[in-house]
Coordinates of C-alpha atoms and ligand atoms in Angstrom, one line a residue:
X30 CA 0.0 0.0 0.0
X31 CA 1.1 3.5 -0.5
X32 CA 1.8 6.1 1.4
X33 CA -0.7 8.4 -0.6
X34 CA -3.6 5.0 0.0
X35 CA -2.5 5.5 3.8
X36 CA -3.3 9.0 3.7
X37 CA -6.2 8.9 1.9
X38 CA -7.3 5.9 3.8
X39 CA -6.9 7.8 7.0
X40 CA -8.2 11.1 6.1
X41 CA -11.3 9.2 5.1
X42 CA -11.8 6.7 8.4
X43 CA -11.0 9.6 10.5
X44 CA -13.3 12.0 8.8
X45 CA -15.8 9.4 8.4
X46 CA -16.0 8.6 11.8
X47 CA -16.1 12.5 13.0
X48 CA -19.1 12.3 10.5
X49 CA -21.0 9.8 12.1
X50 CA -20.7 10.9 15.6
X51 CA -21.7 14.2 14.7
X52 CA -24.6 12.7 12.9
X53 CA -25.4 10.4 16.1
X54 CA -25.6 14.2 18.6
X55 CA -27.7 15.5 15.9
X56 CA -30.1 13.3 15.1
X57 CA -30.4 12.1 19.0
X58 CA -30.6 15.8 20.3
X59 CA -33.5 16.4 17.7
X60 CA -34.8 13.5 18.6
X61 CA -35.1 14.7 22.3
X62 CA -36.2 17.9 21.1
X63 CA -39.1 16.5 18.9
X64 CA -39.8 14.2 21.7
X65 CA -40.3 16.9 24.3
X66 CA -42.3 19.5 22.0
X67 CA -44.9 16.9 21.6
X68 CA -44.7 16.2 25.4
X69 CA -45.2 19.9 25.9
X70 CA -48.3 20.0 23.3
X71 CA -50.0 16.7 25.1
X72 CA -49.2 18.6 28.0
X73 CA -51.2 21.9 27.3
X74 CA -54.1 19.7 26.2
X75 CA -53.9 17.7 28.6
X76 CA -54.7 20.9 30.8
X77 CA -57.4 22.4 28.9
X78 CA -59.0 18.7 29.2
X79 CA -58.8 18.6 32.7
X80 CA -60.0 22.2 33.4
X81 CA -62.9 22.1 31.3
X82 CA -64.2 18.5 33.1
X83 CA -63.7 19.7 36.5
X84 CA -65.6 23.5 35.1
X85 CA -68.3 21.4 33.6
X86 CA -68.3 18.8 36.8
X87 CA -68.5 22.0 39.1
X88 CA -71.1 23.5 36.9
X89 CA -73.4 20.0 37.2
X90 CA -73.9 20.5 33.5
X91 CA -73.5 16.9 31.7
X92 CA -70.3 16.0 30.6
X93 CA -70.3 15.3 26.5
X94 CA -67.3 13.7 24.1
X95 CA -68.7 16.6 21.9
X96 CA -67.8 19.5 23.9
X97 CA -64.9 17.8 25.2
X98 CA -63.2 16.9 21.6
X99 CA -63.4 20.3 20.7
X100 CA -59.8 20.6 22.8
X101 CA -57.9 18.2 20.6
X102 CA -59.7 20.5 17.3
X103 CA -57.3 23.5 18.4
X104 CA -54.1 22.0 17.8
X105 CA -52.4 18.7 17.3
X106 CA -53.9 16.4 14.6
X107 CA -55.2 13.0 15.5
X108 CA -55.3 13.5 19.3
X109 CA -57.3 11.1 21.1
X110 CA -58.7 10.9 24.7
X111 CA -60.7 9.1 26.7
X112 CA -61.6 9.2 30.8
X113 CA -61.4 6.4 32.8
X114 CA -63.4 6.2 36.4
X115 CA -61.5 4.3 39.7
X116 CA -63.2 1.2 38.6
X117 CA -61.2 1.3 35.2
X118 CA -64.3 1.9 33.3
X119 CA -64.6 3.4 30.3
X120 CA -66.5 6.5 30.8
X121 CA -66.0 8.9 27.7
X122 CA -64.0 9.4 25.1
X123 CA -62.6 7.5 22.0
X124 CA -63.3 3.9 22.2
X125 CA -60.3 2.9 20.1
X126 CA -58.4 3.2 23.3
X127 CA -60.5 0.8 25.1
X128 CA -58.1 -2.1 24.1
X129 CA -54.9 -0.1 25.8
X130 CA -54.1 -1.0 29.4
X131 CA -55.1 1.3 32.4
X132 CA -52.1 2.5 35.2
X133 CA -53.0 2.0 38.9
X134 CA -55.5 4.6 40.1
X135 CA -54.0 7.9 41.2
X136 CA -53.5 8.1 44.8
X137 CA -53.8 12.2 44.5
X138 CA -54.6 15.1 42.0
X139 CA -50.8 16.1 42.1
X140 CA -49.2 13.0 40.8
X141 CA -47.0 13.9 37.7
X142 CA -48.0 12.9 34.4
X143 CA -46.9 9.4 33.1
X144 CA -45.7 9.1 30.1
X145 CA -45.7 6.1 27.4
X146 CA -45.5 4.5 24.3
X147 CA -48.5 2.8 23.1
X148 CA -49.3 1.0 19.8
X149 CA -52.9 1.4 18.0
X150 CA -52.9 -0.4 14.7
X151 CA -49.3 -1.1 14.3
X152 CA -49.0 2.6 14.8
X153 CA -46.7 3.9 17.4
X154 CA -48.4 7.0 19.9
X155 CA -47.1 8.9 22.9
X156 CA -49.7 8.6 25.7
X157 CA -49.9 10.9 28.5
X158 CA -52.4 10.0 31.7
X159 CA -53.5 12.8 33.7
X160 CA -55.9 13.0 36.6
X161 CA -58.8 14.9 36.8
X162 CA -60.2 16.1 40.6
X163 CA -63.4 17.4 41.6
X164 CA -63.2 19.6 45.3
X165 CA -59.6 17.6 45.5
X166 CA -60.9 14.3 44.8
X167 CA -59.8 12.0 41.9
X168 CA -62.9 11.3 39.5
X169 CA -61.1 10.7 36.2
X170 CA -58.0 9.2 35.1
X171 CA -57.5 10.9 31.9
X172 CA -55.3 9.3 29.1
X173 CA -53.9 11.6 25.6
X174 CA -53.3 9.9 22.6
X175 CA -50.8 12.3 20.2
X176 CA -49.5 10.6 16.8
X177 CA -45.4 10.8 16.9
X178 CA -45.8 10.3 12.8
X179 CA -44.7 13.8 12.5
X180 CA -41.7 13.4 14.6
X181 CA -40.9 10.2 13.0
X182 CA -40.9 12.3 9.7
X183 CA -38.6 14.9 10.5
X184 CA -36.5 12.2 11.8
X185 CA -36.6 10.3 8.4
X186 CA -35.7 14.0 7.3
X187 CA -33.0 14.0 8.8
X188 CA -31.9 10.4 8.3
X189 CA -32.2 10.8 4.4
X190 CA -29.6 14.5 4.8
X191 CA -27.0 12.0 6.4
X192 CA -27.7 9.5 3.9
X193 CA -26.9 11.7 1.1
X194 CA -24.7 13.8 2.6
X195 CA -21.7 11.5 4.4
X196 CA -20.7 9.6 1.0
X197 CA -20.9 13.1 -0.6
X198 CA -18.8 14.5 2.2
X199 CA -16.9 10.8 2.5
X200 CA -16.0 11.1 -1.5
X201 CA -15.1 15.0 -1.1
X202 CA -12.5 14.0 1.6
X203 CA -10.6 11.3 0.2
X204 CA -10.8 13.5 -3.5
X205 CA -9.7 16.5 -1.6
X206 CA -6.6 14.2 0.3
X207 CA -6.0 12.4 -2.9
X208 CA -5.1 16.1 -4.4
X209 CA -3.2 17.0 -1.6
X210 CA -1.2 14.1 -1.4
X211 CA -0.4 14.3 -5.0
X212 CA 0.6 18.1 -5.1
X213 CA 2.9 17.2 -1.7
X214 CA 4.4 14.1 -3.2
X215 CA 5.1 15.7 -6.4
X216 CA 8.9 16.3 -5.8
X217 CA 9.1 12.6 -4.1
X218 CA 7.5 11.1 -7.2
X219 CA 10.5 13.1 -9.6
X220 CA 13.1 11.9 -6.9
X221 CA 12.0 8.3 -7.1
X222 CA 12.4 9.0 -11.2
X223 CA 15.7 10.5 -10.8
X224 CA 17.2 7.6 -8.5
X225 CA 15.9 4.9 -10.7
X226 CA 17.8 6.3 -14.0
X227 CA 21.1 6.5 -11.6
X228 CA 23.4 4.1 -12.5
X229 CA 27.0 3.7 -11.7
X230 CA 27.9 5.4 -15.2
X231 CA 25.6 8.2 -14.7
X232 CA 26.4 9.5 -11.4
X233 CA 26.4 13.1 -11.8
X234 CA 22.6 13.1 -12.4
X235 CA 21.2 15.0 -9.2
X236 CA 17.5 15.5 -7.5
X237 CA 15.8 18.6 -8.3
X238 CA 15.7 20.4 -4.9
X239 CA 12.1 22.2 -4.4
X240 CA 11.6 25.7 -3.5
X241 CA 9.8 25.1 -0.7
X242 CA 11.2 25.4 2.8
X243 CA 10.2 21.7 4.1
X244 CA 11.7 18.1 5.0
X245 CA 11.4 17.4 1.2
X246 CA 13.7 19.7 0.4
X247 CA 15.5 18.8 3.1
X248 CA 16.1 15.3 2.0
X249 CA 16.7 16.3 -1.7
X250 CA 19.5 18.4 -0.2
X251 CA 20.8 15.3 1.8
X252 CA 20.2 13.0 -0.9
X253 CA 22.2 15.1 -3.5
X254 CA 25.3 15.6 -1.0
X255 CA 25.3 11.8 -0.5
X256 CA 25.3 11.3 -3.9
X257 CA 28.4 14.2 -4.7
X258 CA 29.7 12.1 -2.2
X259 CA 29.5 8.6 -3.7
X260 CA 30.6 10.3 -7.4
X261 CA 33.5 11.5 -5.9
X262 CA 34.2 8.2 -4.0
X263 CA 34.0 6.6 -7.6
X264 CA 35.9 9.0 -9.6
X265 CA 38.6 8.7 -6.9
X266 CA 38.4 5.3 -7.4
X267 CA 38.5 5.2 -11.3
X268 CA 41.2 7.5 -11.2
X269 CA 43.0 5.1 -8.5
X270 CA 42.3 1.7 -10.9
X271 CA 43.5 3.8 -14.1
X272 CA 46.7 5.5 -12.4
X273 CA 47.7 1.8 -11.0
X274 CA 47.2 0.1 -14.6
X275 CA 49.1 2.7 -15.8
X276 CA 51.9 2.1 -13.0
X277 CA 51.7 -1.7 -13.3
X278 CA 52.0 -1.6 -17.3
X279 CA 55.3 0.3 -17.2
X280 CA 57.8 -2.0 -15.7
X281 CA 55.6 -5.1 -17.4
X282 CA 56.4 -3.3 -20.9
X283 CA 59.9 -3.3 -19.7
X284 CA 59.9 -6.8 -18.6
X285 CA 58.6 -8.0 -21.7
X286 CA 60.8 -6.3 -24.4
X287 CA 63.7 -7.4 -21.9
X288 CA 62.9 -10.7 -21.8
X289 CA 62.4 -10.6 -26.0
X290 CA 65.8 -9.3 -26.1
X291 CA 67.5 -12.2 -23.9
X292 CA 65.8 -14.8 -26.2
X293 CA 67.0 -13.4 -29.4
X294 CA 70.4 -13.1 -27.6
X295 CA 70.6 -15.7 -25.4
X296 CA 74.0 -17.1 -24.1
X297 CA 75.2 -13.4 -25.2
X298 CA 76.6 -10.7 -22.8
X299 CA 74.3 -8.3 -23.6
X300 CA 71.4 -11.2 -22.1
X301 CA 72.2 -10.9 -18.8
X302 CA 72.0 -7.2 -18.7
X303 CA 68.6 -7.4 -19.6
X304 CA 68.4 -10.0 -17.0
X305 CA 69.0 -7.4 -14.3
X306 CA 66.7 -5.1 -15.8
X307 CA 64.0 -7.4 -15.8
X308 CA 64.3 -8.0 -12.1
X309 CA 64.4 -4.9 -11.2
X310 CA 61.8 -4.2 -12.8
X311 CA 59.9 -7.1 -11.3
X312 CA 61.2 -5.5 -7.8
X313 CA 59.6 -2.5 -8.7
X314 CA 56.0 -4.4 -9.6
X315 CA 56.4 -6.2 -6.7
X316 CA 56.9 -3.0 -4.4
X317 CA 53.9 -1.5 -6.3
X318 CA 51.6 -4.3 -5.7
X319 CA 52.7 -4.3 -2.1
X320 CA 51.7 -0.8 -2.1
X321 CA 48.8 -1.2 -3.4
X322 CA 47.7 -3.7 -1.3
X323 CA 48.5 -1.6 1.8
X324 CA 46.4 1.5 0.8
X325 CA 43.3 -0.5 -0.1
X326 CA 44.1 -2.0 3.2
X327 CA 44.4 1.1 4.9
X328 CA 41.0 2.1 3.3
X329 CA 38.8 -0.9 3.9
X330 CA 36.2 0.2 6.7
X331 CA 37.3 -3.0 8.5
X332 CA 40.9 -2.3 8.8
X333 CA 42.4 -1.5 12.7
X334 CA 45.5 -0.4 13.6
X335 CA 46.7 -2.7 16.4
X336 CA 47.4 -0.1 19.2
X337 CA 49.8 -0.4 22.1
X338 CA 52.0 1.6 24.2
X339 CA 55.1 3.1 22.3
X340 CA 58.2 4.5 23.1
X341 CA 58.5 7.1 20.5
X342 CA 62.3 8.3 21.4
X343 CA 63.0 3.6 20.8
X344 CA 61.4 3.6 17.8
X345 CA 63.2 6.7 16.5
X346 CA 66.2 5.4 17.8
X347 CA 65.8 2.2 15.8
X348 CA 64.9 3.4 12.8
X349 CA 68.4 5.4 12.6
X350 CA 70.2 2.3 13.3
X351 CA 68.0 0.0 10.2
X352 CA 69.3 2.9 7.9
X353 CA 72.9 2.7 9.3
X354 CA 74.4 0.9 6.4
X355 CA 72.0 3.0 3.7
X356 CA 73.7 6.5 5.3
X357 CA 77.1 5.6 5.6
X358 CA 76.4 4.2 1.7
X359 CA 75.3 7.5 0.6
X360 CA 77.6 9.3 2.8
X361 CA 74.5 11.2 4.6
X362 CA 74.3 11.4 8.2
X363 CA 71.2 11.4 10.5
X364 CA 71.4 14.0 14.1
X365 CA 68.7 12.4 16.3
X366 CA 66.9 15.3 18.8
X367 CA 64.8 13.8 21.0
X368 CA 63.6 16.6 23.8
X369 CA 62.0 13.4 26.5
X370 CA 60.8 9.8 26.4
X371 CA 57.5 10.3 25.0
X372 CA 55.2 6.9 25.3
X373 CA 51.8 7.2 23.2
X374 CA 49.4 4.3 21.8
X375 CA 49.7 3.7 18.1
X376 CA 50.8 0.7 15.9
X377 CA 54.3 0.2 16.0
X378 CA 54.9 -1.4 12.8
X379 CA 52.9 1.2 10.7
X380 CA 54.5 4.4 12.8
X381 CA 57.4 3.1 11.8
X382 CA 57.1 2.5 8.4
X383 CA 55.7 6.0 8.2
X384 CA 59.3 7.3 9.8
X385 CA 61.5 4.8 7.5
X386 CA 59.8 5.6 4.4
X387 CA 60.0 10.1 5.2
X388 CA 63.9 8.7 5.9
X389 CA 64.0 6.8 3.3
X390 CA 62.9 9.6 1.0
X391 CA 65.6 12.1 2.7
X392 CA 68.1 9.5 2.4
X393 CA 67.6 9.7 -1.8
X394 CA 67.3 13.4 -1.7
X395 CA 70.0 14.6 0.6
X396 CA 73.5 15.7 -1.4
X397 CA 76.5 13.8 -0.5
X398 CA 77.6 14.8 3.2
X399 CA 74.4 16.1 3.9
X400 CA 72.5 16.0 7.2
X401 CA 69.4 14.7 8.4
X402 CA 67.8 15.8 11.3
X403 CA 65.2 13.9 12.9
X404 CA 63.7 15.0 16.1
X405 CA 60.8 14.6 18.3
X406 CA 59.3 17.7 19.9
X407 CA 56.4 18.5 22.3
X408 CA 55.2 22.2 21.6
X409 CA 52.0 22.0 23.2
X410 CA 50.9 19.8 26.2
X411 CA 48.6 17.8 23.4
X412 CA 50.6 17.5 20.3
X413 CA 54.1 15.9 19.5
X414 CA 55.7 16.3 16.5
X415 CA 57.7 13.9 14.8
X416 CA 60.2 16.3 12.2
X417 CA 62.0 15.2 9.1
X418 CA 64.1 17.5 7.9
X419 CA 66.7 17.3 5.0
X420 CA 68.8 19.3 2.8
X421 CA 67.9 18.4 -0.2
X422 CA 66.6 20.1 -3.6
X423 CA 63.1 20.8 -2.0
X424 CA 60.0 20.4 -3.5
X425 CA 58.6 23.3 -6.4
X426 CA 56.1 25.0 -4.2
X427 CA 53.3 23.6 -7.5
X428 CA 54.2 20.3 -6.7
X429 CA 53.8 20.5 -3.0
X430 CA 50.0 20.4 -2.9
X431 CA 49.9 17.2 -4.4
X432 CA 53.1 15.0 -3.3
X433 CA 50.6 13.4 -0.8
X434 CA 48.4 11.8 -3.3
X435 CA 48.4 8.4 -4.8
X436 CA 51.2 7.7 -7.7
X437 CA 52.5 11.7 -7.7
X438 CA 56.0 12.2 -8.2
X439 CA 57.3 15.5 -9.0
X440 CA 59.1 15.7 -12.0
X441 CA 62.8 16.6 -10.9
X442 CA 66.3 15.9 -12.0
X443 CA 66.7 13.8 -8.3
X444 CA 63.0 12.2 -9.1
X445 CA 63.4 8.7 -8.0
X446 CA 63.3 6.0 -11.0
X447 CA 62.1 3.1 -9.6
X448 CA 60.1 5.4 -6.8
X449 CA 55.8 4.3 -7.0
X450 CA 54.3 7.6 -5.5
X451 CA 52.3 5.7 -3.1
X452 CA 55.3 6.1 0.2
X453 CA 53.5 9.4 1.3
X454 CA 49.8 8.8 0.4
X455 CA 50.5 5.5 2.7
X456 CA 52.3 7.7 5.3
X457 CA 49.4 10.4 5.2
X458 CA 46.5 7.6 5.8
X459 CA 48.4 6.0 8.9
X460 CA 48.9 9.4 10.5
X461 CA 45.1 10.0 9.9
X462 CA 44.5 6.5 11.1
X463 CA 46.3 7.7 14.2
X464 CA 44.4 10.8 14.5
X465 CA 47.6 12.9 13.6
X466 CA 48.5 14.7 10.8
X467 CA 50.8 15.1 8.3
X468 CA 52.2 18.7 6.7
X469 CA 55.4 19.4 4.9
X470 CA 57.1 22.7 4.4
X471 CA 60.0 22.8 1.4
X472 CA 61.7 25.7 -0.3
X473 CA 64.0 25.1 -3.2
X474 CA 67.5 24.4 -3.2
X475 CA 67.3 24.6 1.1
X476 CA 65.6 21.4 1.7
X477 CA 62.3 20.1 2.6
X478 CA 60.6 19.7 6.5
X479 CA 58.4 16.4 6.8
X480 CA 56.6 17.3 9.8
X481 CA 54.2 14.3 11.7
X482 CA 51.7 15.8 14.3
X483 CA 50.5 13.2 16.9
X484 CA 47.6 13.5 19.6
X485 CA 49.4 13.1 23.2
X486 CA 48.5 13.6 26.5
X487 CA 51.3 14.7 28.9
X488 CA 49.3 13.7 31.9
Ligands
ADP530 P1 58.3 7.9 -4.2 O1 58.2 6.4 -4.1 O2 58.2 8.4 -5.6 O3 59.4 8.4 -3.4 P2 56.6 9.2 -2.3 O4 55.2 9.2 -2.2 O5 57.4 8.8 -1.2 O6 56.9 8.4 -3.6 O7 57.0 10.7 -2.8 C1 56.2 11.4 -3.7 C2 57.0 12.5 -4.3 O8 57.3 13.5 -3.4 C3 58.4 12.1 -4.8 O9 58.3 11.5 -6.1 C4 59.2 13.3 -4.8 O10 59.0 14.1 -5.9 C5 58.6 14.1 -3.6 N1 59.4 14.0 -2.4 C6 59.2 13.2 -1.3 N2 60.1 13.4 -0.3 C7 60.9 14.3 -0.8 C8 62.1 15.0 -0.2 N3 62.5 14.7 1.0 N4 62.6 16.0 -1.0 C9 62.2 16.3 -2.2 N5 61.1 15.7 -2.8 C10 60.5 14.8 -2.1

C-alpha cells in the first residue's frame, strides 16, 4: 500500500468517523427535542381537558365527548382521549383506546403525568395519563393519545440528509486528500524518477531540490550531497584503478621487451644485462603491488591499527640504526633530537614504516655529506611532533599540494626512478589512522621539512 492510500485511507476513516458521531448528537438531540415539543403540546391539552371536566363537573352540566373533543380540534392532529373512572371503566371518550391497558389509580390530584409509548394499529403513539379532581378528589383518570408520525418524519428527514450527505462528504475527503497528497508528493515522485535512472555510469545526475522550505527539500539536499559524495568516491576510485594500470604496465612493458631481447640473444653478454633489468623491474612491480595492497588496506572500513603503548624516542632510535648501512652508503648522516621519552598508543609497525619511508625519502634526496635531522618535539601539552628534515633540492612549491596523493611524483632531475608515488599517500592515511597529521614545508634548493603531528597527552 502506499503512502498516498494510507493518507487517503486515514483522512477518510477519521473524517468518516467525526461524520458519524456528529450525525449520532444531531439526530439524538433532535430527537429529544421532537420528543419533548410533543410532550409539551400533550401537556397543554392535557390541561385544557382537565380544566374544562372539572368547570363542567363544578357546573353540574352533563359532561359530552362533543364538547370535550373540541380541545384536541385547536391543535395537534389525530389526538385522542378518553376518561377512565376508579373502577377502570370506560367512561367517555374515543373507544379505540379501550383495548390499551389502564395504570394504577392515582392516589392524589398532584401525581405527575406518566408518560408512554402505546401501539394502535401497528402505529406507534405517545400517551400521557393525567388525573382529573373534583373539590380535591380523583374522579377521572385521563389518558392523551398524540400521533409521533410527524416526529418520525422529521426524523426520516433527517436520516435521508445523512444519507446523502456522508458519502458526498466521505467522497469530497478522500478527493480533496488524494489532491493534496499528489501536489505534496510531487517532488518525491520526480526523486523516485531520478534515482531509478542513476546508474554507476551516470552518477552526476542530481534531484531537483524544491523551493519550498520543508523536510522534502530537506532530503533532496541530503540525498544530492550523499550522492556528490558517492561520485567522488568513484571518480577517486577510477582514477586510483587507471593510475595503478598505468603504474603496473610500465615495468611489465619493460619486462617484456627485456625478456624478448634475452631470447634473441641468449647465451650473449648483452642477455644478462637485460636479465637485471628485468628483475628490477619485477622488484619494482612487486613494491607497487605491495603498495597497493597496503592502501586499499588502509582504506577498507574494516581495517584497525593494532594499538599499544610506544616508546616514541625507541622507535626513533631504531629506525636510525636500520638505515645505518643505507647512510654511511650515501655518505649522509642522521642528528637524532629527542627533547624526553615520550610513550603514546599507536601501531608500532605502521608508525614506523611512516618514519622509514619520510627517511628513506631524505636519504635519496639529501647531497653527498648532507644531514638529516630527525627530532621529536612536544610544543604543546597535546601535540608531539615527529620532524624530518633534509637538505635536499626541496619540493617546487606547485608540486607540493599534491606529493601526498596516490602515484605523484614531482618531475625533478633527483625524481626517483624506480620510486611508486604511493610512500606518502601511505604515510598520510596512517597518520590519519592515528588521528595525527601530516604537513610538509620545502623551499628550493634549502631542503624540505616532513613534519608528523601526533595527539598526546602529557598527563
Ligand atoms: P616515491 O616512491 O616516488 O618516493 P613518495 O610518495 O614517497 O613516492 O614521494 C612522492 C614525491 O614527493 C616524490 O616523487 C618526490 O617528488 C617528492 N618527495 C618526497 N620526499 C621528498 C624530499 N625529501 N625531498 C624532495 N622531494 C620529495
Amino acid at each position: 500500500m502506499t503512502i498516498t492510500s494510507k493518507i487517503i485511507l486515514a483522512y477518510t476513516v477519521v473524517f468518516g468517523i467525526t461524520l458519524a458521531g456528529f450525525a449520532f448528537v444531531i439526530y439524538h438531540s433532535t430527537r429529544t427535542a421532537e420528543l419533548e415539543k410533543l410532550d409539551a403540546r400533550l401537556d397543554n391539552h392535557a390541561t385544557k381537558l382537565q380544566e374544562e371536566i372539572e368547570e363542567i363537573e363544578n357546573s353540574g352540566e352533563r359532561l359530552l365527548f362533543e364538547k370535550l373533543s373540541r380541545i384536541q380540534t385547536e391543535g395537534l392532529s389525530g389526538l385522542r382521549f378518553r376518561l377512565v373512572d376508579k373502577n377502570g371503566i370506560f367512561c367517555l371518550g374515543d373507544s379505540s383506546l379501550t383495548r390499551l391497558s389502564i395504570p394504577p389509580w392515582p392516589t392524589n390530584e398532584h401525581i405527575p403525568p406518566r408518560r408512554e409509548y402505546v401501539t394502535i394499529n401497528g402505529q406507534i403513539y405517545r400517551s400521557l395519563w393525567l388525573p382529573a379532581d373534583v373539590h380535591g378528589t380523583v374522579v377521572y383518570d385521563v389518558q392523551l393519545v398524540g400521533p409521533i408520525i410527524e416526529m418520525e418524519e422529521n426524523l426520516r428527514r433527517l436520516q435521508f440528509i445523512f444519507l446523502i450527505v456522508a458519502p458526498v462528504a466521505l467522497l469530497l475527503t478522500a478527493l480533496a486528500a488524494f489532491f493534496i497528497t499528489r501536489i505534496a508528493f510531487k517532488p518525491i515522485t520526480s526523486m523516485i524518477h531520478t534515482t531509478r535512472s542513476i546508474t554507476a555510469s551516470k552518477l552526476d545526475s542530481r534531484l531537483s531540490v524544491p523551493q519550498t522550505k520543508d523536510e522534502i527539500r530537506e532530503l533532496a539536499e541530503t540525498l544530492n550531497e550523499m550522492m556528490e559524495r558517492i561520485d567522488a568516491t568513484f571518480r577517486t576510485q577510477r582514477q586510483f584503478v587507471a593510475d595503478a594500470s598505468h603504474e603496473i604496465r610500465t615495468p611489465l612493458t619493460i619486462i617484456r621487451s627485456e625478456l624478448e631481447f634475452m631470447e634473441r640473444h641468449a647465451g650473449k653478454l648483452e642477455a644478462e644485462k637485460s636479465l637485471r633489468i628485468a628483475l628490477e623491474e619485477l622488484e619494482r612491480l612487486s613494491r607497487l603491488t605491495d603498495g597497493l595492497l597496503l592502501l586499499t588496506r588502509l582504506d577498507s572500513p574494516g581495517f584497525v591499527l593494532k594499538i599499544r603503548p610506544v616508546r616514541l624516542d625507541e622507535l626513533l632510535i631504531e629506525c636510525v640504526q636500520n638505515l645505518k648501512s643505507a647512510t654511511v652508503q650515501r655518505r649522509v648522516t642522521i642528528e637524532l633530537h629527542i627533547d624526553n621519552a615520550v610513550e603514546v598508543p599507536a601501531d608500532r609497525d605502521r608508525l614506523k614504516s611512516v618514519i622509514l619511508n619520510l627517511l628513506d625519502n631524505a636519504l635519496h634526496y639529501s647531497p653527498v655529506g648532507g644531514v638529516i635531522h630527525l627530532s621529536l618535539t612536544i610544543p604543546s601539552n597535546d601535540a608531539l611532533q615527529i620532524i624530518v628534515e633534509d637538505s635536499g633540492p626541496g619540493i617546487a612549491p606547485n608540486d607540493l599540494p599534491f606529493i601526498f596523493k596516490r602515484f605523484y611524483r614531482a618531475d625533478t632531475e633527483r625524481a626517483r626512478e624506480n620510486g611508486s608515488g604511493l610512500g606518502l599517500a601511505i604515510a598520510e592515511q596512517v597518520v590519519h589512522l592515528h588521528n595525527g597529521q601530516i604537513r610538509v614545508e620545502s623551499t628550493l634548493g634549502v631542503g624540505s621539512k616532513f613534519i608528523v603531528a601526533l595527539p598526546f597527552s602529557s598527563s
